PDB file of C-alpha atoms and ligand atoms in Angstrom:
ATOM      1  CA  MET A 957       8.312 242.485  95.740  1.00  0.00           C
ATOM      2  CA  PRO A 958      10.666 244.317  98.668  1.00  0.00           C
ATOM      3  CA  GLN A 959      12.759 241.043  99.104  1.00  0.00           C
ATOM      4  CA  VAL A 960      14.710 240.947 102.774  1.00  0.00           C
ATOM      5  CA  PRO A 961      18.052 240.429 103.216  1.00  0.00           C
ATOM      6  CA  THR A 962      19.238 237.007 105.134  1.00  0.00           C
ATOM      7  CA  VAL A 963      21.627 234.895 105.857  1.00  0.00           C
ATOM      8  CA  THR A 964      21.669 232.999 102.816  1.00  0.00           C
ATOM      9  CA  GLY A 965      20.651 235.429 100.443  1.00  0.00           C
ATOM     10  CA  MET A 966      17.603 237.715  99.802  1.00  0.00           C
ATOM     11  CA  VAL A 967      14.033 236.433 100.395  1.00  0.00           C
ATOM     12  CA  GLU A 968      10.455 237.689  98.863  1.00  0.00           C
ATOM     13  CA  ALA A 969       8.851 239.804 102.183  1.00  0.00           C
ATOM     14  CA  GLU A 970       5.768 237.530 101.541  1.00  0.00           C
ATOM     15  CA  GLU A 971       8.636 234.026 102.690  1.00  0.00           C
ATOM     16  CA  LEU A 972       9.014 235.229 105.768  1.00  0.00           C
ATOM     17  CA  GLY A 973       6.662 233.635 106.878  1.00  0.00           C
ATOM     18  CA  THR A 974       5.859 233.504 110.831  1.00  0.00           C
ATOM     19  CA  THR A 975       8.677 235.233 112.020  1.00  0.00           C
ATOM     20  CA  LEU A 976      10.090 235.703 115.830  1.00  0.00           C
ATOM     21  CA  ILE A 977      11.905 239.093 115.129  1.00  0.00           C
ATOM     22  CA  HIS A 978      14.082 239.558 118.563  1.00  0.00           C
ATOM     23  CA  GLU A 979      16.345 235.157 119.075  1.00  0.00           C
ATOM     24  CA  HIS A 980      19.662 235.159 119.755  1.00  0.00           C
ATOM     25  CA  LEU A 981      21.853 231.696 118.476  1.00  0.00           C
ATOM     26  CA  ARG A 982      23.977 232.870 120.437  1.00  0.00           C
ATOM     27  CA  ASN A 983      25.559 235.668 122.942  1.00  0.00           C
ATOM     28  CA  ALA A 984      29.198 236.440 123.874  1.00  0.00           C
ATOM     29  CA  ASP A 985      31.966 238.917 124.061  1.00  0.00           C
ATOM     30  CA  GLU A 986      33.051 239.382 121.039  1.00  0.00           C
ATOM     31  CA  ALA A 987      36.651 239.923 122.680  1.00  0.00           C
ATOM     32  CA  VAL A 988      37.056 237.124 125.388  1.00  0.00           C
ATOM     33  CA  ARG A 989      35.413 235.173 122.708  1.00  0.00           C
ATOM     34  CA  ASN A 990      39.034 236.818 120.221  1.00  0.00           C
ATOM     35  CA  GLN A 991      41.629 236.579 123.223  1.00  0.00           C
ATOM     36  CA  TRP A 992      40.399 233.223 125.280  1.00  0.00           C
ATOM     37  CA  PRO A 993      39.014 231.821 122.641  1.00  0.00           C
ATOM     38  CA  HIS A 994      38.884 228.722 125.065  1.00  0.00           C
ATOM     39  CA  VAL A 995      36.399 229.577 127.084  1.00  0.00           C
ATOM     40  CA  GLY A 996      32.720 228.182 126.733  1.00  0.00           C
ATOM     41  CA  ALA A 997      29.728 229.285 127.289  1.00  0.00           C
ATOM     42  CA  VAL A 998      26.519 228.041 129.896  1.00  0.00           C
ATOM     43  CA  LYS A 999      23.086 227.121 128.600  1.00  0.00           C
ATOM     44  CA  GLU A1000      20.361 226.603 131.702  1.00  0.00           C
ATOM     45  CA  ASP A1001      19.518 223.403 130.593  1.00  0.00           C
ATOM     46  CA  GLN A1002      23.120 221.915 130.697  1.00  0.00           C
ATOM     47  CA  PRO A1003      25.214 221.604 134.786  1.00  0.00           C
ATOM     48  CA  HIS A1004      28.171 222.579 133.082  1.00  0.00           C
ATOM     49  CA  GLU A1005      30.084 224.992 131.160  1.00  0.00           C
ATOM     50  CA  VAL A1006      29.531 224.847 127.225  1.00  0.00           C
ATOM     51  CA  ALA A1007      33.006 223.868 125.484  1.00  0.00           C
ATOM     52  CA  PRO A1008      33.140 226.145 122.907  1.00  0.00           C
ATOM     53  CA  ASP A1009      32.427 223.563 120.251  1.00  0.00           C
ATOM     54  CA  GLN A1010      29.189 222.567 121.839  1.00  0.00           C
ATOM     55  CA  VAL A1011      27.875 226.415 121.336  1.00  0.00           C
ATOM     56  CA  TYR A1012      27.268 225.614 117.419  1.00  0.00           C
ATOM     57  CA  GLU A1013      25.309 222.253 118.396  1.00  0.00           C
ATOM     58  CA  ILE A1014      23.085 223.914 120.638  1.00  0.00           C
ATOM     59  CA  ALA A1015      22.504 226.953 117.938  1.00  0.00           C
ATOM     60  CA  VAL A1016      21.662 224.318 115.344  1.00  0.00           C
ATOM     61  CA  ARG A1017      19.263 222.709 118.610  1.00  0.00           C
ATOM     62  CA  GLU A1018      17.139 226.043 119.104  1.00  0.00           C
ATOM     63  CA  ALA A1019      16.835 226.548 115.731  1.00  0.00           C
ATOM     64  CA  GLN A1020      15.679 223.536 115.105  1.00  0.00           C
ATOM     65  CA  ALA A1021      13.300 223.281 118.278  1.00  0.00           C
ATOM     66  CA  ALA A1022      12.163 226.442 116.681  1.00  0.00           C
ATOM     67  CA  VAL A1023      11.155 224.978 113.158  1.00  0.00           C
ATOM     68  CA  ASP A1024       9.529 222.307 114.453  1.00  0.00           C
ATOM     69  CA  LEU A1025       6.859 224.684 115.753  1.00  0.00           C
ATOM     70  CA  GLY A1026       6.453 226.397 112.843  1.00  0.00           C
ATOM     71  CA  VAL A1027       9.242 228.661 112.700  1.00  0.00           C
ATOM     72  CA  LYS A1028       9.725 230.078 110.079  1.00  0.00           C
ATOM     73  CA  THR A1029      12.307 233.284 110.183  1.00  0.00           C
ATOM     74  CA  ILE A1030      13.447 235.002 113.243  1.00  0.00           C
ATOM     75  CA  GLY A1031      15.250 238.202 113.661  1.00  0.00           C
ATOM     76  CA  GLU A1032      18.393 238.174 114.535  1.00  0.00           C
ATOM     77  CA  PRO A1033      19.850 241.173 116.817  1.00  0.00           C
ATOM     78  CA  THR A1034      22.786 240.111 117.624  1.00  0.00           C
ATOM     79  CA  ALA A1035      25.518 243.272 117.100  1.00  0.00           C
ATOM     80  CA  MET A1036      28.649 244.597 117.676  1.00  0.00           C
ATOM     81  CA  PHE A1037      29.742 243.498 121.309  1.00  0.00           C
ATOM     82  CA  LEU A1038      26.781 241.166 121.293  1.00  0.00           C
ATOM     83  CA  GLY A1039      29.702 238.577 119.141  1.00  0.00           C
ATOM     84  CA  ARG A1040      27.698 239.065 115.985  1.00  0.00           C
ATOM     85  CA  ASP A1041      29.314 236.306 113.633  1.00  0.00           C
ATOM     86  CA  VAL A1042      26.558 236.708 110.155  1.00  0.00           C
ATOM     87  CA  GLU A1043      29.430 232.842 109.104  1.00  0.00           C
ATOM     88  CA  PHE A1044      28.444 230.751 112.545  1.00  0.00           C
ATOM     89  CA  MET A1045      24.097 231.973 111.587  1.00  0.00           C
ATOM     90  CA  ARG A1046      25.147 231.306 108.381  1.00  0.00           C
ATOM     91  CA  ARG A1047      25.758 227.586 109.305  1.00  0.00           C
ATOM     92  CA  VAL A1048      22.964 227.236 111.706  1.00  0.00           C
ATOM     93  CA  SER A1049      19.877 228.991 109.063  1.00  0.00           C
ATOM     94  CA  VAL A1050      21.927 226.172 106.418  1.00  0.00           C
ATOM     95  CA  GLU A1051      21.653 223.018 108.425  1.00  0.00           C
ATOM     96  CA  THR A1052      18.230 223.679 110.201  1.00  0.00           C
ATOM     97  CA  GLY A1053      16.246 225.489 106.900  1.00  0.00           C
ATOM     98  CA  LEU A1054      15.597 228.705 109.851  1.00  0.00           C
ATOM     99  CA  GLN A1055      15.721 232.073 108.098  1.00  0.00           C
ATOM    100  CA  VAL A1056      18.006 234.109 109.489  1.00  0.00           C
ATOM    101  CA  VAL A1057      17.681 238.564 109.342  1.00  0.00           C
ATOM    102  CA  PRO A1058      20.893 239.859 110.505  1.00  0.00           C
ATOM    103  CA  CYS A1059      21.641 243.297 111.632  1.00  0.00           C
ATOM    104  CA  THR A1060      24.028 246.199 112.002  1.00  0.00           C
ATOM    105  CA  GLY A1061      25.032 248.451 114.882  1.00  0.00           C
ATOM    106  CA  ILE A1062      26.028 249.020 118.185  1.00  0.00           C
ATOM    107  CA  TYR A1063      24.530 247.412 121.366  1.00  0.00           C
ATOM    108  CA  THR A1064      26.249 249.227 124.692  1.00  0.00           C
ATOM    109  CA  TYR A1065      24.402 251.100 127.747  1.00  0.00           C
ATOM    110  CA  ASP A1066      27.769 253.482 127.824  1.00  0.00           C
ATOM    111  CA  HIS A1067      30.843 252.420 127.303  1.00  0.00           C
ATOM    112  CA  LEU A1068      32.360 252.966 123.584  1.00  0.00           C
ATOM    113  CA  PRO A1069      35.721 251.935 122.551  1.00  0.00           C
ATOM    114  CA  GLN A1070      38.051 254.056 121.470  1.00  0.00           C
ATOM    115  CA  PHE A1071      37.595 253.133 118.099  1.00  0.00           C
ATOM    116  CA  LEU A1072      34.053 255.105 118.816  1.00  0.00           C
ATOM    117  CA  MET A1073      34.559 258.274 121.158  1.00  0.00           C
ATOM    118  CA  ASN A1074      37.022 259.309 118.087  1.00  0.00           C
ATOM    119  CA  ARG A1075      34.297 259.292 115.224  1.00  0.00           C
ATOM    120  CA  ASP A1076      31.546 261.252 114.683  1.00  0.00           C
ATOM    121  CA  PRO A1077      27.801 260.118 113.874  1.00  0.00           C
ATOM    122  CA  ASP A1078      28.877 260.207 109.844  1.00  0.00           C
ATOM    123  CA  GLN A1079      31.662 258.398 110.701  1.00  0.00           C
ATOM    124  CA  ILE A1080      29.562 255.582 112.703  1.00  0.00           C
ATOM    125  CA  ALA A1081      26.811 255.165 110.570  1.00  0.00           C
ATOM    126  CA  GLU A1082      29.393 254.940 107.260  1.00  0.00           C
ATOM    127  CA  LEU A1083      30.234 251.196 109.379  1.00  0.00           C
ATOM    128  CA  PHE A1084      26.532 250.479 109.183  1.00  0.00           C
ATOM    129  CA  VAL A1085      26.046 251.520 105.724  1.00  0.00           C
ATOM    130  CA  HIS A1086      28.456 249.422 104.954  1.00  0.00           C
ATOM    131  CA  ASP A1087      26.550 246.151 106.084  1.00  0.00           C
ATOM    132  CA  ILE A1088      23.595 247.317 104.659  1.00  0.00           C
ATOM    133  CA  GLU A1089      25.256 247.357 100.578  1.00  0.00           C
ATOM    134  CA  ASP A1090      28.253 246.020 100.963  1.00  0.00           C
ATOM    135  CA  GLY A1091      27.885 242.994 103.371  1.00  0.00           C
ATOM    136  CA  ILE A1092      28.656 242.121 106.936  1.00  0.00           C
ATOM    137  CA  GLN A1093      31.975 240.983 108.045  1.00  0.00           C
ATOM    138  CA  GLY A1094      33.350 240.283 104.298  1.00  0.00           C
ATOM    139  CA  THR A1095      30.314 238.385 103.523  1.00  0.00           C
ATOM    140  CA  GLU A1096      27.940 239.336 101.401  1.00  0.00           C
ATOM    141  CA  ILE A1097      25.661 238.669 104.000  1.00  0.00           C
ATOM    142  CA  MET A1098      23.713 242.253 104.062  1.00  0.00           C
ATOM    143  CA  ALA A1099      22.466 243.345 106.817  1.00  0.00           C
ATOM    144  CA  ALA A1100      18.287 244.254 106.628  1.00  0.00           C
ATOM    145  CA  PHE A1101      17.984 246.424 110.232  1.00  0.00           C
ATOM    146  CA  ILE A1102      20.602 248.408 112.793  1.00  0.00           C
ATOM    147  CA  LYS A1103      20.590 247.553 116.985  1.00  0.00           C
ATOM    148  CA  CYS A1104      21.060 250.108 119.071  1.00  0.00           C
ATOM    149  CA  ALA A1105      20.669 250.209 123.095  1.00  0.00           C
ATOM    150  CA  ALA A1106      19.717 252.519 126.122  1.00  0.00           C
ATOM    151  CA  ASP A1107      20.104 251.122 129.877  1.00  0.00           C
ATOM    152  CA  GLU A1108      20.264 251.919 133.164  1.00  0.00           C
ATOM    153  CA  PRO A1109      22.339 254.781 132.386  1.00  0.00           C
ATOM    154  CA  GLY A1110      19.594 256.042 130.180  1.00  0.00           C
ATOM    155  CA  VAL A1111      20.521 257.776 126.806  1.00  0.00           C
ATOM    156  CA  ASN A1112      24.379 259.775 127.673  1.00  0.00           C
ATOM    157  CA  GLU A1113      26.377 261.409 125.185  1.00  0.00           C
ATOM    158  CA  ASN A1114      28.400 257.778 124.149  1.00  0.00           C
ATOM    159  CA  ILE A1115      24.653 256.690 123.718  1.00  0.00           C
ATOM    160  CA  GLU A1116      23.057 259.222 121.958  1.00  0.00           C
ATOM    161  CA  LYS A1117      25.699 259.190 119.758  1.00  0.00           C
ATOM    162  CA  VAL A1118      24.649 256.123 118.596  1.00  0.00           C
ATOM    163  CA  HIS A1119      21.564 256.648 118.146  1.00  0.00           C
ATOM    164  CA  ARG A1120      22.292 259.302 115.191  1.00  0.00           C
ATOM    165  CA  ALA A1121      24.067 256.865 113.294  1.00  0.00           C
ATOM    166  CA  ALA A1122      21.525 254.086 113.744  1.00  0.00           C
ATOM    167  CA  ALA A1123      19.003 257.248 112.703  1.00  0.00           C
ATOM    168  CA  ARG A1124      21.196 258.622 109.509  1.00  0.00           C
ATOM    169  CA  ALA A1125      22.065 254.837 108.597  1.00  0.00           C
ATOM    170  CA  SER A1126      18.652 254.359 108.804  1.00  0.00           C
ATOM    171  CA  VAL A1127      17.360 257.530 106.809  1.00  0.00           C
ATOM    172  CA  ARG A1128      20.173 256.810 104.361  1.00  0.00           C
ATOM    173  CA  THR A1129      19.876 253.321 103.669  1.00  0.00           C
ATOM    174  CA  GLY A1130      15.795 252.781 104.355  1.00  0.00           C
ATOM    175  CA  ALA A1131      17.262 249.951 106.974  1.00  0.00           C
ATOM    176  CA  PRO A1132      14.966 249.928 110.338  1.00  0.00           C
ATOM    177  CA  ILE A1133      16.200 250.138 113.777  1.00  0.00           C
ATOM    178  CA  MET A1134      15.574 247.807 116.773  1.00  0.00           C
ATOM    179  CA  ALA A1135      16.548 249.822 119.813  1.00  0.00           C
ATOM    180  CA  HIS A1136      17.301 248.169 123.165  1.00  0.00           C
ATOM    181  CA  SER A1137      15.418 249.588 126.117  1.00  0.00           C
ATOM    182  CA  ARG A1138      14.837 250.115 129.632  1.00  0.00           C
ATOM    183  CA  PRO A1139      11.446 250.897 130.399  1.00  0.00           C
ATOM    184  CA  ALA A1140      12.491 251.157 134.650  1.00  0.00           C
ATOM    185  CA  SER A1141      14.675 253.997 133.348  1.00  0.00           C
ATOM    186  CA  ASN A1142      11.921 255.550 130.702  1.00  0.00           C
ATOM    187  CA  THR A1143      14.388 255.736 128.287  1.00  0.00           C
ATOM    188  CA  GLY A1144      12.268 254.644 125.317  1.00  0.00           C
ATOM    189  CA  PRO A1145      10.999 258.067 124.331  1.00  0.00           C
ATOM    190  CA  ARG A1146      14.321 259.553 124.665  1.00  0.00           C
ATOM    191  CA  GLN A1147      14.823 256.928 121.886  1.00  0.00           C
ATOM    192  CA  VAL A1148      12.123 257.986 120.103  1.00  0.00           C
ATOM    193  CA  GLU A1149      12.895 261.652 120.429  1.00  0.00           C
ATOM    194  CA  ILE A1150      16.143 261.469 118.950  1.00  0.00           C
ATOM    195  CA  PHE A1151      15.423 259.024 115.901  1.00  0.00           C
ATOM    196  CA  LEU A1152      12.034 261.770 115.059  1.00  0.00           C
ATOM    197  CA  GLU A1153      14.973 264.596 115.581  1.00  0.00           C
ATOM    198  CA  GLU A1154      17.010 262.526 112.367  1.00  0.00           C
ATOM    199  CA  GLY A1155      14.252 262.282 110.343  1.00  0.00           C
ATOM    200  CA  VAL A1156      13.405 258.390 111.031  1.00  0.00           C
ATOM    201  CA  GLU A1157       9.877 257.431 109.918  1.00  0.00           C
ATOM    202  CA  PRO A1158       7.897 256.331 113.281  1.00  0.00           C
ATOM    203  CA  SER A1159       7.101 252.583 110.907  1.00  0.00           C
ATOM    204  CA  LYS A1160      10.878 251.795 110.926  1.00  0.00           C
ATOM    205  CA  ILE A1161      11.744 252.447 114.652  1.00  0.00           C
ATOM    206  CA  GLN A1162      10.848 248.782 116.873  1.00  0.00           C
ATOM    207  CA  ILE A1163      11.080 249.810 121.112  1.00  0.00           C
ATOM    208  CA  ALA A1164      12.580 246.740 122.014  1.00  0.00           C
ATOM    209  CA  HIS A1165      11.751 245.641 125.201  1.00  0.00           C
ATOM    210  CA  THR A1166       8.913 247.442 125.640  1.00  0.00           C
ATOM    211  CA  GLY A1167       7.280 244.532 127.696  1.00  0.00           C
ATOM    212  CA  ASP A1168       9.669 244.644 130.068  1.00  0.00           C
ATOM    213  CA  THR A1169       7.149 247.370 131.720  1.00  0.00           C
ATOM    214  CA  ASP A1170       3.335 246.711 132.624  1.00  0.00           C
ATOM    215  CA  ASP A1171       2.252 249.987 133.003  1.00  0.00           C
ATOM    216  CA  LEU A1172      -0.299 251.090 129.927  1.00  0.00           C
ATOM    217  CA  ASP A1173       0.250 254.512 130.316  1.00  0.00           C
ATOM    218  CA  TYR A1174       4.372 254.348 130.143  1.00  0.00           C
ATOM    219  CA  ILE A1175       3.455 252.511 126.645  1.00  0.00           C
ATOM    220  CA  GLU A1176       1.007 253.914 124.739  1.00  0.00           C
ATOM    221  CA  GLY A1177       2.698 257.115 125.078  1.00  0.00           C
ATOM    222  CA  LEU A1178       5.272 255.483 122.470  1.00  0.00           C
ATOM    223  CA  LEU A1179       1.884 253.705 121.078  1.00  0.00           C
ATOM    224  CA  GLU A1180       1.113 257.317 120.261  1.00  0.00           C
ATOM    225  CA  THR A1181       4.264 257.704 118.072  1.00  0.00           C
ATOM    226  CA  GLY A1182       3.275 255.567 115.549  1.00  0.00           C
ATOM    227  CA  VAL A1183       6.727 252.685 116.599  1.00  0.00           C
ATOM    228  CA  TRP A1184       6.528 249.433 116.806  1.00  0.00           C
ATOM    229  CA  ILE A1185       7.037 247.857 120.254  1.00  0.00           C
ATOM    230  CA  GLY A1186       8.335 244.746 121.297  1.00  0.00           C
ATOM    231  CA  LEU A1187       6.747 242.474 124.090  1.00  0.00           C
ATOM    232  CA  ASP A1188      10.170 239.995 123.700  1.00  0.00           C
ATOM    233  CA  ARG A1189      11.827 238.690 126.615  1.00  0.00           C
ATOM    234  CA  TYR A1190       9.098 236.168 127.839  1.00  0.00           C
ATOM    235  CA  GLY A1191      10.351 233.910 129.843  1.00  0.00           C
ATOM    236  CA  LEU A1192      12.755 236.537 131.683  1.00  0.00           C
ATOM    237  CA  ASP A1193      10.356 236.705 134.803  1.00  0.00           C
ATOM    238  CA  ILE A1194      14.078 239.275 136.499  1.00  0.00           C
ATOM    239  CA  PHE A1195      12.407 242.066 134.227  1.00  0.00           C
ATOM    240  CA  LEU A1196       9.020 241.359 134.594  1.00  0.00           C
ATOM    241  CA  PRO A1197       6.938 238.222 135.253  1.00  0.00           C
ATOM    242  CA  TYR A1198       5.241 236.058 132.901  1.00  0.00           C
ATOM    243  CA  ASP A1199       1.417 236.069 134.190  1.00  0.00           C
ATOM    244  CA  ARG A1200       2.294 240.484 134.021  1.00  0.00           C
ATOM    245  CA  ARG A1201       3.159 240.072 129.963  1.00  0.00           C
ATOM    246  CA  GLN A1202       0.600 238.020 129.140  1.00  0.00           C
ATOM    247  CA  ALA A1203      -1.946 240.444 130.912  1.00  0.00           C
ATOM    248  CA  THR A1204      -0.389 243.754 129.792  1.00  0.00           C
ATOM    249  CA  ALA A1205      -0.250 241.696 126.383  1.00  0.00           C
ATOM    250  CA  LYS A1206      -3.688 241.055 126.793  1.00  0.00           C
ATOM    251  CA  ALA A1207      -5.041 244.784 127.576  1.00  0.00           C
ATOM    252  CA  LEU A1208      -3.030 246.034 124.500  1.00  0.00           C
ATOM    253  CA  LEU A1209      -4.760 243.561 122.415  1.00  0.00           C
ATOM    254  CA  GLU A1210      -7.960 244.121 123.639  1.00  0.00           C
ATOM    255  CA  ARG A1211      -7.394 248.009 122.839  1.00  0.00           C
ATOM    256  CA  GLY A1212      -6.634 247.110 119.147  1.00  0.00           C
ATOM    257  CA  TYR A1213      -2.848 247.148 119.171  1.00  0.00           C
ATOM    258  CA  ALA A1214      -2.065 244.415 117.547  1.00  0.00           C
ATOM    259  CA  ASP A1215      -0.572 245.731 114.604  1.00  0.00           C
ATOM    260  CA  ARG A1216       1.464 247.471 115.880  1.00  0.00           C
ATOM    261  CA  ILE A1217       3.209 244.026 118.379  1.00  0.00           C
ATOM    262  CA  PHE A1218       5.863 241.967 118.209  1.00  0.00           C
ATOM    263  CA  LEU A1219       5.745 238.634 120.216  1.00  0.00           C
ATOM    264  CA  SER A1220       8.857 237.092 121.141  1.00  0.00           C
ATOM    265  CA  ALA A1221      11.266 236.121 124.170  1.00  0.00           C
ATOM    266  CA  ASP A1222      15.028 237.660 123.314  1.00  0.00           C
ATOM    267  CA  SER A1223      16.417 234.629 123.676  1.00  0.00           C
ATOM    268  CA  VAL A1224      20.285 233.467 124.071  1.00  0.00           C
ATOM    269  CA  ALA A1225      21.092 229.250 122.720  1.00  0.00           C
ATOM    270  CA  THR A1226      23.952 230.278 124.711  1.00  0.00           C
ATOM    271  CA  THR A1227      26.030 233.155 127.208  1.00  0.00           C
ATOM    272  CA  ASP A1228      29.184 233.734 128.320  1.00  0.00           C
ATOM    273  CA  TRP A1229      28.081 236.537 129.640  1.00  0.00           C
ATOM    274  CA  PHE A1230      27.774 234.367 133.344  1.00  0.00           C
ATOM    275  CA  PRO A1231      30.053 231.391 134.691  1.00  0.00           C
ATOM    276  CA  VAL A1232      27.869 228.702 135.715  1.00  0.00           C
ATOM    277  CA  ASN A1233      28.039 229.340 139.518  1.00  0.00           C
ATOM    278  CA  VAL A1234      25.964 233.164 138.875  1.00  0.00           C
ATOM    279  CA  SER A1235      24.638 231.733 135.941  1.00  0.00           C
ATOM    280  CA  ASP A1236      22.575 228.332 138.444  1.00  0.00           C
ATOM    281  CA  GLY A1237      22.358 231.200 141.191  1.00  0.00           C
ATOM    282  CA  LEU A1238      19.484 233.464 139.283  1.00  0.00           C
ATOM    283  CA  ILE A1239      18.409 230.182 137.583  1.00  0.00           C
ATOM    284  CA  ALA A1240      17.217 229.532 141.169  1.00  0.00           C
ATOM    285  CA  ALA A1241      17.011 232.692 141.735  1.00  0.00           C
ATOM    286  CA  GLY A1242      13.998 233.169 139.488  1.00  0.00           C
ATOM    287  CA  ALA A1243      15.616 235.739 137.067  1.00  0.00           C
ATOM    288  CA  ALA A1244      14.555 233.306 134.357  1.00  0.00           C
ATOM    289  CA  HIS A1245      11.669 230.033 133.315  1.00  0.00           C
ATOM    290  CA  ASP A1246      11.356 228.272 130.304  1.00  0.00           C
ATOM    291  CA  TRP A1247      13.376 231.558 128.619  1.00  0.00           C
ATOM    292  CA  THR A1248      13.657 229.977 125.027  1.00  0.00           C
ATOM    293  CA  ILE A1249      12.723 230.498 121.730  1.00  0.00           C
ATOM    294  CA  ARG A1250      10.103 227.657 122.117  1.00  0.00           C
ATOM    295  CA  ILE A1251       8.615 229.762 124.724  1.00  0.00           C
ATOM    296  CA  VAL A1252       6.519 232.240 121.954  1.00  0.00           C
ATOM    297  CA  HIS A1253       4.760 229.042 120.782  1.00  0.00           C
ATOM    298  CA  GLU A1254       4.640 226.242 123.171  1.00  0.00           C
ATOM    299  CA  ARG A1255       2.840 228.583 126.021  1.00  0.00           C
ATOM    300  CA  VAL A1256       2.266 232.048 124.839  1.00  0.00           C
ATOM    301  CA  LEU A1257       0.320 232.022 121.797  1.00  0.00           C
ATOM    302  CA  PRO A1258      -1.827 228.839 122.897  1.00  0.00           C
ATOM    303  CA  GLU A1259      -2.405 230.262 125.983  1.00  0.00           C
ATOM    304  CA  LEU A1260      -3.777 233.666 124.048  1.00  0.00           C
ATOM    305  CA  ARG A1261      -5.717 231.841 122.060  1.00  0.00           C
ATOM    306  CA  GLU A1262      -7.443 230.066 125.200  1.00  0.00           C
ATOM    307  CA  TRP A1263      -8.237 233.736 125.670  1.00  0.00           C
ATOM    308  CA  GLY A1264      -9.342 235.050 122.628  1.00  0.00           C
ATOM    309  CA  LEU A1265      -7.279 235.462 120.617  1.00  0.00           C
ATOM    310  CA  THR A1266      -7.979 235.343 117.164  1.00  0.00           C
ATOM    311  CA  GLU A1267      -6.020 233.850 113.945  1.00  0.00           C
ATOM    312  CA  GLU A1268      -6.343 237.072 111.949  1.00  0.00           C
ATOM    313  CA  GLN A1269      -4.467 239.012 115.004  1.00  0.00           C
ATOM    314  CA  GLU A1270      -2.346 236.452 115.331  1.00  0.00           C
ATOM    315  CA  GLN A1271      -1.103 236.270 111.774  1.00  0.00           C
ATOM    316  CA  THR A1272      -0.571 239.956 111.888  1.00  0.00           C
ATOM    317  CA  MET A1273       1.739 240.041 115.275  1.00  0.00           C
ATOM    318  CA  MET A1274       3.561 237.004 113.473  1.00  0.00           C
ATOM    319  CA  VAL A1275       3.788 237.426 109.758  1.00  0.00           C
ATOM    320  CA  GLU A1276       2.951 241.134 108.669  1.00  0.00           C
ATOM    321  CA  ASN A1277       4.283 242.742 111.091  1.00  0.00           C
ATOM    322  CA  PRO A1278       7.948 241.670 110.582  1.00  0.00           C
ATOM    323  CA  VAL A1279       7.738 242.212 107.143  1.00  0.00           C
ATOM    324  CA  ARG A1280       5.938 245.416 107.578  1.00  0.00           C
ATOM    325  CA  TRP A1281       8.705 246.531 109.457  1.00  0.00           C
ATOM    326  CA  LEU A1282      11.346 244.757 107.884  1.00  0.00           C
ATOM    327  CA  THR A1283      10.225 247.498 104.291  1.00  0.00           C
ATOM    328  CA  GLY A1284       8.707 249.678 105.397  1.00  0.00           C
TER     329      GLY A1284
HETATM  330 ZN1  LIG B2701      17.989 241.319 122.938  1.00  0.00          ZN
END
């Protein structure tokens, strides 16, 4: 029976249960957090900056809300540069019972620090393999998957290097890959191409944020390669409004793709990316609405059920796909 690493140890794959594949318990600039630990974060329902010690409380609150809605597990794709802290994840998991599946990897759209500039893909892959086989940040918590990203700058030299490193670590360990993508910049096809060139099985590749477009030709082009796609930013209206995300999900379900789709929100319990005034401005401008770990179970699934989503399709997307992607 295959097992999957979580922040509280290995679990039987069949114990993952209902899983949101892409939710963040915290999003922070790790360099700023290290240099200026007094700086807090924002949460859209808080009128002021959240103090550092409240960041944990809010993560627990959000994780508990997910558990109360029947979520048993989350994929936690917080990698390098997003403030990965597996001890923080472990505390939240222990306090709430939410199973948290952690990752290794590097989240950048372009910039790499000198340490990574001066290393080749194999040397970077070594870092990922370490997290998968030996444990993360000095703990015995193993990484379950590998994260990388391509965004508006496209798949440039630095991004290609990180993708090749992710691919090589995947081939060596069998760990699957989650690749942040930007459909508006057409990154998905090139990301898949690199992984396949490196010998990664399509069944181990998840192209996250594919649901930021409703261009079905683009989406089916990716699906034809055999990869998974994330319809994983419900509530982030700035990239695609909610109704168009739902219309896309329905169209893909009608075409029989339930066994290739993940539904999630890419929510962050808190983030320090924006000061309060900027965050308030974004919310006021409609950039995000109901963008929480709760939205899939409170809104997306009930609406889809009303529309005709079958129990079998729901079970496939929310329970079986995570197991199949994580265990290959
Ligand atoms: Zn994310």
